[in-house]
Every structure is written in structure tokens, then in C-alpha cells.
Amino acid sequence: MAEFKQKLKNLLDAKTSVKVPLIGSQDFWDISEKKSDSLLIKPVNNEKFVEKCDAELVSNIDQVYFNSSDFDFTKFELEKLPSILDKKLIANDINKLKVQHEIVEKQLLQLILENQAACDDELDKIGMLQNNLKSSLENCEHAKNRLKLAKRQITTAGLGLLGNCRKKSLILDLLNSLNSIKMLLQTEKKLEELVSQANYAKGIALLLECTQGASAFKQFNCIAALSIKLQDALIMTEEQLDIVLSNMCFNFDNEKYSAVQEAYRRLGKTRIAIDQLHMHYTSAIHSASFDTINLFVNTDKVENNKNSFAFLCQCVPDEQLIPCLIALSKIFWNILQSYKKAADWHKEFKDISTDSEDDIEEYVNQEYISKKFEIGPTRLWGDMITKISNLVFNSNMTKFKFDDFLQVLSILNKHIKIGEEFCNSKSEQLQNDTKKSCINYFHTYHKNCLDELTIFFENESWTPCPVKREFNLFQLQEFRTIKNHIQKSNSSRLTHSRNSSMDSSSISTCEYFHFTSDKSPFDNDLNTTYCEDILDTEMDGNSVCSDDTNNSYEDTDNYNITADNYEKPPLLTNTTLTVMRHCGKYLKICNILKSISEDVVTCLCQLFEYYLYSVHLLFTSDMLPQICIDVNSVKLQSVITRICNTLIQCNPENQDPIIREPVALHVLSLSDANNLYSVSERIVAVESLVFLGEQYKLLHSYLNSLLISDTSSYSLQQFYNQTVAVAVDLRKPVYGRVMCKSIDYNQVLGMMTKVNWEVKDIMCEHSKYVDFFLEEIRVFFKTLKTSTSHIYLNEQVLYSIWEAIAVLVSSVFIEGFSLAKKCSNAGRALMQLDFTQFMSQINSICPINPLPHKELVEVYIKAYYLPETSLETWTRDHQEYTHKQLLAVINCVCQNNKRLRQKLTNLLEESQQR
């Protein structure tokens, strides 16, 4: 049995021995080609199935075959045989082993083929290694031969020389070490000198060099202690750098800042330096604001030093707000200017360092710095604006004087402009708070101005203020700062662009950072007054005119104006000057804060409306006779009614502010004939209103440029077309009252009733009432000359007086003619003769030719000549005459036709009812 197993083992050795050819031999390549050819011959569609079967067969191989390379698989297989051998089972095992062997051989060959390139590379490396080993071997043999030669030739003296050279080298190394130690020990003194000279970069370089050198001698105790000292010195130097960096927030020094940045660059802390710089700026804002506020707070209200900034702002007295605000603004300006210089320094440094793009770390640092300076300005400005807002809006500015409020507003406006230039910030919160506070203050101030005007109207003496001939509102100090803006707007006649913004239109770029370092935009924020030169000091203190030649007429028969009067100063009162000053103050607010321009312009228009209403109220309070009712302008009356309804609040239950009507406390003798019913005061009052209207016209273009919405622009245009334009219409009702009271027209009417209009023959002489009427007019002008001797009457005043007289004349003649109950043809001719004679006389003294309303009288006289058939049409077409006057014509024309007279009378009554 043992012999049989031995034979079987030999058989298995012969059958299953794996012959792996040597890599690179001819047998290897032959077998590879055979295997690869046999693999290619196999059908493609069976490839996946074969791979699957191969994998299953490989997985069935016993794991012991893969555990060790010296594994005896023959012995392993024989030991697996049972004690009773089965030929068929053995054959199956042999076939299975053969198949597994083929599969393993195939996979092994595939792996060899796949790694053939790597194998070739390794073979090349092996060849190179063999060559290197051969060269090294030759060098070793050569060195060995040279050593043998030296052993035979070198003597004892030579060895001693070599020993001395070695000692010299050691001594030199020791000397260098001692010098290095000496330099390290002197570092502290040298470092103090460099820091005192502000040469921080060189000091840092010295410290780093010494620290690195000390590490080479750390085995010495003195050097170990020195290393600790150098480390402490480095920390102290960094603290000193941080102190210098913090000082840059208030006083930027280009040289010192360059040295500090170079020192941080040597330390490798460029980014940390930028972070520290921004932290110092933030800290500087907070510390400076607290320090400034503490200088102005009321110490009685501050209990401890731990109060918040908002609480400290509330403790600042109102009278100290402006000095405190200016001081804080100057400090903030200094910080902003320093920050901008630092940013410019880094921008220039970045432009210089762009040449060294190979230094990636430097590039990253510069990008980090740029990002910091993009974000930093907005944060710093936000902190500043918060401090400014807390200081300003924690105070009660409604109690401020106008100039003080205007100064605060100017400072806030400058901050808004600086914010846009510094970091492109609109400072929206500051703008909104400023606008809200300004609106509250302005409406209160406007109400007080109207109340002040009421007092002025009640106490006004209506005497002319002696101003120079060329006076206008631009000469007032209130218009000094905005004069150029208004005149530029008037000259260009440009309307306001509807797409422009508030307060951006008031911002000019690059305006403030052009200031030098020793001057800030807040240095001139102090109340400054300008000298006015508007009064005519050459005039007599009690009169505007010093002699009679200044009046508008030279004798009783000449009622026209002289050429010199064109150069006379305007008639205006102190109240007029006050209104113009208020206009200048209002426009100052618009110039600073354009966002409230619409409110300001509306209130500015109300000043003129109140002036117009007050003059009309005070000088038309006396009753106007019915005969002169035509002097009232319908347009004027509608404007007065509108002002009364919208501006003058007469209802005590209304919660809106009440603007009461002025009451003439100063004695105005409107009924006293001795002073011609206060004709002088009437003329001064009305002409001052007209002059004020002319000044408002100078502001028209500028006011229109301040408005944004179309609705406001339209309202302003309506104000000028209606209210300002109607001011001249006030002359007729005011002057007409004087005419009606001064000229005894009732006597004229009485004389006309006594005239016999039923004469049969045509008269060659006019009636006596004509001469009486003309004499009344002449006497009136004589009295007018005496009553207005201290003022002058310009062309417009005289024209207005004559227009009022013309109304009176036409009314008297028509009324007198209508009193005639019966009238003959000769009587009608007498009417024509009287009126013609009157007109020929009046034209010699009247500057207006023809006299206004003349055609009304002529048409009325001609109506007496109408046939009965045309009378009905004439009556319908001439409703400008009164019912009584029309009825008089009907009665005279239809004396013999009662039926027609009754018909026309009924027609008049129906039209009157309608």
C-alpha cells in the first residue's frame, strides 16, 4: 500500500507540476503568445459565462494553497485520500485539479501581461543599480589604494600639522560663538535705541535674528535666560507697536505708519495689524465721544461714571448742544481723515507690491487688507452717525432759536455729505430723523412767525421805511448765503428735474476731503452776522422826501408824475421787511435740507397770503358806498375768500392751530376827513404789498426748482397766477374808498336831479354840476398832495387813483341820468353836452386817456335815443347797469307806450330774480 501511494505521488508530480517560464526568456514569450491566441480564439459571446465559471472554480480551491509558498500540495492531496481507494473518485479529483490549475495559470499569465510595463521599468532600475554598484566598487578600490600609499608616505610631523589645523578650526568656531553670545547680550540696549528712533522694523529684525541665534546656544544657561528675556522684549515691542498704531487714529503720520507696517510684516502679522487698526478706530470713536460729551454734561444730573452715552447726551444743556456738537464733529472729522490717509497708504502700497506677484502670501495679505478697507468705512461711519443722532435728537430742538436750529441743521447736512463721500452711505436714518425733527420745528416756527406778523399788523404805523432806491430782498443778510443760487436759477430759467433726489442733489462729490489737515469743514459753524446797507441815511428821519419836488405832481393842474420819481426808493413798511426776512430764513432751510422744500414753499406762500388778507381786512373795513361797488375785483374777492377758508381758522372748535385776524391797535383814522381818510397809510400799505409781490416774483424760478412733485409745482404756479397777480387789484377798493368819501358825489347827484331834462331847445352851455364835479376832483388832488407830502406817488399809484375816480365818475353820471323821470330830445342832448364838457376838462389833468369806463356813460346816454322796437334787445344785452338805471331808460323811452313799458319792466324783474 505504501508503495502504491509513492507511485501515485510521483504520477501527480509529473502531471501537475507547474512550469512557469522565466520572465524575458523565449519560452515565456512563446507561452504568452499561445495563451493570448487561445484566449482570442474563444467566442466573444461565451466570455462572460467562462469568466463566471472560472471565478467559481477558483473560489473552490482550498485556502491552504495560498497560505505559504513552500506548501507541499502533493502530500496534502494524498492525505485527503480515503483508506479505501475509489478509482473514479480519484479521476474526478485529478480532473478538477487540472482545471483549477489551468485557470490559475491563465489568470497568472494575465497578471504578468498586465504588469509587463512595470516589470520592464523595474528591470531598467536594476540595470542602473548594477552600474552604480560597479562604479562605487571602483571608487572604493581607488580610495583603498590611495590610503595604502598615504600610510607609507605620511610622517609624524605631518600628523601634527593636521592636528594644529583642526585645533585652529575649533578655536575659530569658539570665537565666532563667543562673538555671537556677546552680540546677543548687547541686543537689549540696541533694541531700546531702535525703538526710541521709531525704527521698529529694524528692531523686530534684530529681535528675530537674536532669538534664532539664541536657539543655537541654548545649552548655555546664560543664553537660556537671555532667550526668555528676548521673548519678553518681543512681546513688549509688539505692545509698543500697538500703542503707536492706536495713535494713528487721531494723528496719522506717514513715516511712522510705514515703519509700524514694516515691523508687523517682519513679524508675519500683517493681517493681525489691520484687524488691530480697525479695532483701534472703533475704540477711538467710542472713547472720543464719551470724553467730549463729559466736557459739556450737567454734572448735577450725572451720578456715576458708568452712564450710557444716550443718558449723557440727555444731560447736555440745550445751550451747550451746539458747542458740543461742533467739538464732536471735529474729532470725528479728524478720525475720518486719519482713516482715509491709512486707506490711501495701503492702496499705494498695493500698487507698488503688484510687481511681486510670485509672493502668494503677500498677494493674499493685500487682498485681505483691501477687503477690510471696503467694509471698515461703513462700520466706522455707522458708529459715528449713531453718536451724532443720540446727541442731537435727545435734545428738545423745538425751543431753539432759528439761527441755532439752522446751525444744527447745517452741521447734520455736512455729516450727510461727508458720509456719502467717505463710504458712499446715504445715512438714511440720519436723514429721516433730521427731516422729521426739521418738519416739527419748522411748523412750530411758522406758526410763531404768523403770530408775530399778527402783532406787527396790529401795531404797524404804516409809515414808509427809508430804504435805498435800488433795494431788493437780496440785500438782506438772510439772503446772503442763497443769493447766488436764486440769481442763477432766475438767469437760467431752468425748472427742477423731477428725477433728482433730496438731499443727494445737495451733495457735491470730493468737496470736503480737499481740506488741509489743520482745517475741518466745521470750523466756520459759528453764528456769523453780515452787515446790511439797506437804509438811506441821507433822508430825513421823519419823512422819505425832503421837499415838495419829490411828490408826484408839481401844481394843482398837473396830476402826472415827474421823471425823477422813477428813481425813488420803494414804499415798504417794517412788516414788509419782516416778511422778506422770514422768506430768507425759510429758504435757508430749503438750501440745507431740500427734502422738506414742499412744506417750506407752502408756508412761504402763506406769508404772502396772510399779508394780502391783513391789508385787505384793515383797509377795506370801512363801508364802500353802493355807487362805487364796481371798484371791487371779483378775482380779488375770490382770493380773499379762499385765504379766509384755508388759512384763517375762525372756528374755535377746530383742533387745528388758529391764526387769528389782526385788529388795528394803532389808530387808523379811516373815517377822518382831516387826513383824507388815512390816504397816506393806505398807499403805504397797498404799495408795500405790491412791492412784496414783486420780490416774490424774483423767487419764482428758484422756488419752482425746489419742488419735486408736479402737484406742488402746479400749486405754486396757481399761487403766482392768482394770489400774487391779484395784489395790484387791491389798489382800487382801498383807494376807491378815499375817492368816494373825499368827493361829494351826493351833492353832484342832488344838483343833477334839479336839472330840467325836459327842455325844448338845445342848450349851448353845460350844467353847473359839471363845474362843481370838476372842482371836487381838483380839491381832492390838492388835499391828496398835502396828505401825502411825506411820501411820493409813483405812476402806478396815480393810475390806480384815476381808475377809481373813473369808476366814481361813470357811476355818478349814470346814476344822475337815471334819476330823470322825464326827458326830452333836447334834454338828451344836454346830457351829451354835460358829459362831453366834463370829459374835455378831465382829460387835461388826467394822465389816462381815454378815461376808463367812459363808454359806459356814452352807451347809457345813447340808449335814450333808441327806438321802442330796439329797447328790448338793448335791455337784455346791457346787464352791467343796475335795475334802477335800466328802468329809468325804459320809462323815458316808453312814455307813451304803457304796454311796452310794462312788458320791459316785467322782463327786468324776471332777469333780476334769475
CSV table of N, CA and C in Angstrom, one decimal, residues 692-756:
chain,number,residue,atom,x,y,z
A,692,LEU,N,-43.9,143.7,-2.2
A,692,LEU,CA,-43.6,142.3,-1.7
A,692,LEU,C,-43.9,141.3,-2.8
A,693,GLY,N,-45.0,141.6,-3.5
A,693,GLY,CA,-45.3,140.7,-4.7
A,693,GLY,C,-44.2,140.7,-5.7
A,694,GLU,N,-43.6,141.8,-6.0
A,694,GLU,CA,-42.5,141.9,-6.9
A,694,GLU,C,-41.3,141.1,-6.4
A,695,GLN,N,-41.1,141.2,-5.2
A,695,GLN,CA,-40.0,140.4,-4.6
A,695,GLN,C,-40.2,138.9,-4.7
A,696,TYR,N,-41.5,138.5,-4.5
A,696,TYR,CA,-41.8,137.1,-4.6
A,696,TYR,C,-41.6,136.6,-6.1
A,697,LYS,N,-41.9,137.5,-7.0
A,697,LYS,CA,-41.6,137.1,-8.4
A,697,LYS,C,-40.2,136.8,-8.7
A,698,LEU,N,-39.3,137.5,-8.0
A,698,LEU,CA,-37.8,137.2,-8.1
A,698,LEU,C,-37.5,135.8,-7.6
A,699,LEU,N,-38.3,135.2,-6.8
A,699,LEU,CA,-38.1,133.9,-6.2
A,699,LEU,C,-38.8,132.8,-7.0
A,700,HIS,N,-39.6,133.2,-8.0
A,700,HIS,CA,-40.4,132.2,-8.6
A,700,HIS,C,-39.6,131.0,-9.2
A,701,SER,N,-38.6,131.3,-10.0
A,701,SER,CA,-37.8,130.2,-10.6
A,701,SER,C,-37.1,129.3,-9.6
A,702,TYR,N,-36.6,130.0,-8.5
A,702,TYR,CA,-35.9,129.2,-7.5
A,702,TYR,C,-36.9,128.4,-6.7
A,703,LEU,N,-38.0,128.9,-6.4
A,703,LEU,CA,-39.0,128.1,-5.6
A,703,LEU,C,-39.4,126.9,-6.5
A,704,ASN,N,-39.6,127.1,-7.7
A,704,ASN,CA,-40.0,126.0,-8.6
A,704,ASN,C,-39.0,124.9,-8.7
A,705,SER,N,-37.7,125.3,-8.6
A,705,SER,CA,-36.6,124.4,-8.7
A,705,SER,C,-36.5,123.5,-7.4
A,706,LEU,N,-37.1,124.0,-6.3
A,706,LEU,CA,-37.1,123.3,-5.1
A,706,LEU,C,-38.1,122.2,-5.0
A,707,LEU,N,-39.1,122.3,-5.8
A,707,LEU,CA,-40.3,121.3,-5.7
A,707,LEU,C,-40.0,120.1,-6.6
A,708,ILE,N,-40.5,119.0,-6.1
A,708,ILE,CA,-40.3,117.7,-6.7
A,708,ILE,C,-41.5,117.2,-7.5
A,709,SER,N,-42.7,117.3,-6.8
A,709,SER,CA,-43.9,116.7,-7.4
A,709,SER,C,-44.5,117.7,-8.4
A,710,ASP,N,-45.2,117.2,-9.4
A,710,ASP,CA,-45.9,118.1,-10.3
A,710,ASP,C,-47.1,118.8,-9.7
A,711,THR,N,-47.7,118.2,-8.7
A,711,THR,CA,-48.8,118.8,-8.0
A,711,THR,C,-48.3,120.1,-7.3
A,712,SER,N,-47.2,120.0,-6.6
A,712,SER,CA,-46.6,121.2,-5.9
A,712,SER,C,-46.3,122.3,-6.8
A,713,SER,N,-45.7,121.9,-8.0
A,713,SER,CA,-45.3,122.9,-9.0
A,713,SER,C,-46.5,123.6,-9.5
A,714,TYR,N,-47.6,122.8,-9.8
A,714,TYR,CA,-48.8,123.4,-10.3
A,714,TYR,C,-49.4,124.3,-9.2
A,715,SER,N,-49.4,123.9,-7.9
A,715,SER,CA,-49.9,124.8,-6.9
A,715,SER,C,-49.2,126.1,-6.8
A,716,LEU,N,-47.8,126.0,-6.9
A,716,LEU,CA,-47.0,127.2,-6.9
A,716,LEU,C,-47.4,128.2,-8.1
A,717,GLN,N,-47.6,127.6,-9.3
A,717,GLN,CA,-47.9,128.4,-10.4
A,717,GLN,C,-49.3,129.0,-10.2
A,718,GLN,N,-50.2,128.3,-9.6
A,718,GLN,CA,-51.5,128.9,-9.3
A,718,GLN,C,-51.4,130.0,-8.3
A,719,PHE,N,-50.5,129.9,-7.3
A,719,PHE,CA,-50.3,130.9,-6.3
A,719,PHE,C,-49.8,132.2,-7.0
A,720,TYR,N,-48.9,132.1,-8.0
A,720,TYR,CA,-48.4,133.3,-8.6
A,720,TYR,C,-49.4,133.9,-9.6
A,721,ASN,N,-50.2,133.0,-10.3
A,721,ASN,CA,-51.2,133.5,-11.2
A,721,ASN,C,-52.4,134.1,-10.6
A,722,GLN,N,-52.7,133.7,-9.4
A,722,GLN,CA,-53.9,134.2,-8.7
A,722,GLN,C,-53.6,135.1,-7.5
A,723,THR,N,-52.8,134.6,-6.5
A,723,THR,CA,-52.6,135.4,-5.3
A,723,THR,C,-51.7,136.6,-5.6
A,724,VAL,N,-50.5,136.3,-6.1
A,724,VAL,CA,-49.5,137.4,-6.3
A,724,VAL,C,-50.0,138.4,-7.4
A,725,ALA,N,-50.6,137.8,-8.4
A,725,ALA,CA,-51.0,138.7,-9.5
A,725,ALA,C,-52.2,139.6,-9.1
A,726,VAL,N,-53.0,139.2,-8.1
A,726,VAL,CA,-54.2,140.0,-7.7
A,726,VAL,C,-53.8,141.0,-6.7
A,727,ALA,N,-52.6,141.1,-6.3
A,727,ALA,CA,-52.2,142.1,-5.2
A,727,ALA,C,-52.4,143.5,-5.7
A,728,VAL,N,-52.2,143.8,-7.0
A,728,VAL,CA,-52.4,145.1,-7.6
A,728,VAL,C,-53.8,145.5,-7.6
A,729,ASP,N,-54.7,144.5,-7.6
A,729,ASP,CA,-56.2,144.8,-7.7
A,729,ASP,C,-56.7,145.4,-6.4
A,730,LEU,N,-55.8,145.3,-5.3
A,730,LEU,CA,-56.2,145.8,-4.0
A,730,LEU,C,-56.2,147.4,-4.0
A,731,ARG,N,-55.5,147.9,-5.0
A,731,ARG,CA,-55.4,149.4,-5.1
A,731,ARG,C,-56.8,150.0,-5.3
A,732,LYS,N,-57.6,149.4,-6.2
A,732,LYS,CA,-58.9,150.0,-6.5
A,732,LYS,C,-59.9,150.1,-5.3
A,733,PRO,N,-60.1,149.0,-4.6
A,733,PRO,CA,-61.0,149.1,-3.4
A,733,PRO,C,-60.5,149.9,-2.3
A,734,VAL,N,-59.2,149.9,-2.1
A,734,VAL,CA,-58.6,150.7,-1.0
A,734,VAL,C,-58.6,152.2,-1.4
A,735,TYR,N,-58.1,152.6,-2.5
A,735,TYR,CA,-58.1,154.0,-3.0
A,735,TYR,C,-59.5,154.5,-3.3
A,736,GLY,N,-60.4,153.6,-3.8
A,736,GLY,CA,-61.7,154.0,-4.2
A,736,GLY,C,-62.5,154.4,-3.0
A,737,ARG,N,-62.2,153.9,-1.8
A,737,ARG,CA,-62.9,154.3,-0.6
A,737,ARG,C,-62.6,155.8,-0.3
A,738,VAL,N,-61.3,156.1,-0.5
A,738,VAL,CA,-60.9,157.5,-0.3
A,738,VAL,C,-61.6,158.4,-1.3
A,739,MET,N,-61.7,158.0,-2.5
A,739,MET,CA,-62.4,158.8,-3.5
A,739,MET,C,-63.8,159.1,-3.2
A,740,CYS,N,-64.5,158.0,-2.8
A,740,CYS,CA,-65.9,158.1,-2.6
A,740,CYS,C,-66.2,159.0,-1.4
A,741,LYS,N,-65.3,159.0,-0.4
A,741,LYS,CA,-65.5,159.8,0.8
A,741,LYS,C,-65.1,161.2,0.6
A,742,SER,N,-64.1,161.4,-0.2
A,742,SER,CA,-63.5,162.8,-0.4
A,742,SER,C,-64.3,163.6,-1.3
A,743,ILE,N,-64.8,163.0,-2.4
A,743,ILE,CA,-65.5,163.8,-3.4
A,743,ILE,C,-67.0,163.7,-3.1
A,744,ASP,N,-67.6,164.8,-3.0
A,744,ASP,CA,-69.0,164.9,-2.6
A,744,ASP,C,-69.9,164.6,-3.8
A,745,TYR,N,-70.0,163.3,-4.1
A,745,TYR,CA,-70.8,162.9,-5.2
A,745,TYR,C,-72.3,163.1,-5.0
A,746,ASN,N,-72.7,163.0,-3.7
A,746,ASN,CA,-74.1,163.2,-3.3
A,746,ASN,C,-74.6,164.6,-3.7
A,747,GLN,N,-73.7,165.6,-3.5
A,747,GLN,CA,-74.1,166.9,-3.9
A,747,GLN,C,-74.2,167.0,-5.4
A,748,VAL,N,-73.4,166.3,-6.1
A,748,VAL,CA,-73.4,166.3,-7.6
A,748,VAL,C,-74.8,165.7,-8.0
A,749,LEU,N,-75.1,164.5,-7.4
A,749,LEU,CA,-76.4,163.9,-7.7
A,749,LEU,C,-77.6,164.8,-7.4
A,750,GLY,N,-77.5,165.5,-6.3
A,750,GLY,CA,-78.6,166.4,-5.9
A,750,GLY,C,-78.7,167.5,-7.0
A,751,MET,N,-77.6,168.0,-7.5
A,751,MET,CA,-77.6,169.1,-8.5
A,751,MET,C,-78.2,168.5,-9.8
A,752,MET,N,-77.9,167.2,-10.1
A,752,MET,CA,-78.4,166.6,-11.3
A,752,MET,C,-79.9,166.4,-11.3
A,753,THR,N,-80.4,166.2,-10.1
A,753,THR,CA,-81.9,166.0,-10.0
A,753,THR,C,-82.6,167.3,-10.3
A,754,LYS,N,-81.9,168.4,-10.0
A,754,LYS,CA,-82.6,169.7,-10.2
A,754,LYS,C,-82.5,170.2,-11.7
A,755,VAL,N,-81.7,169.5,-12.5
A,755,VAL,CA,-81.6,169.9,-13.9
A,755,VAL,C,-82.9,169.5,-14.6
A,756,ASN,N,-83.4,170.4,-15.4
A,756,ASN,CA,-84.6,170.2,-16.2
A,756,ASN,C,-84.2,169.5,-17.5
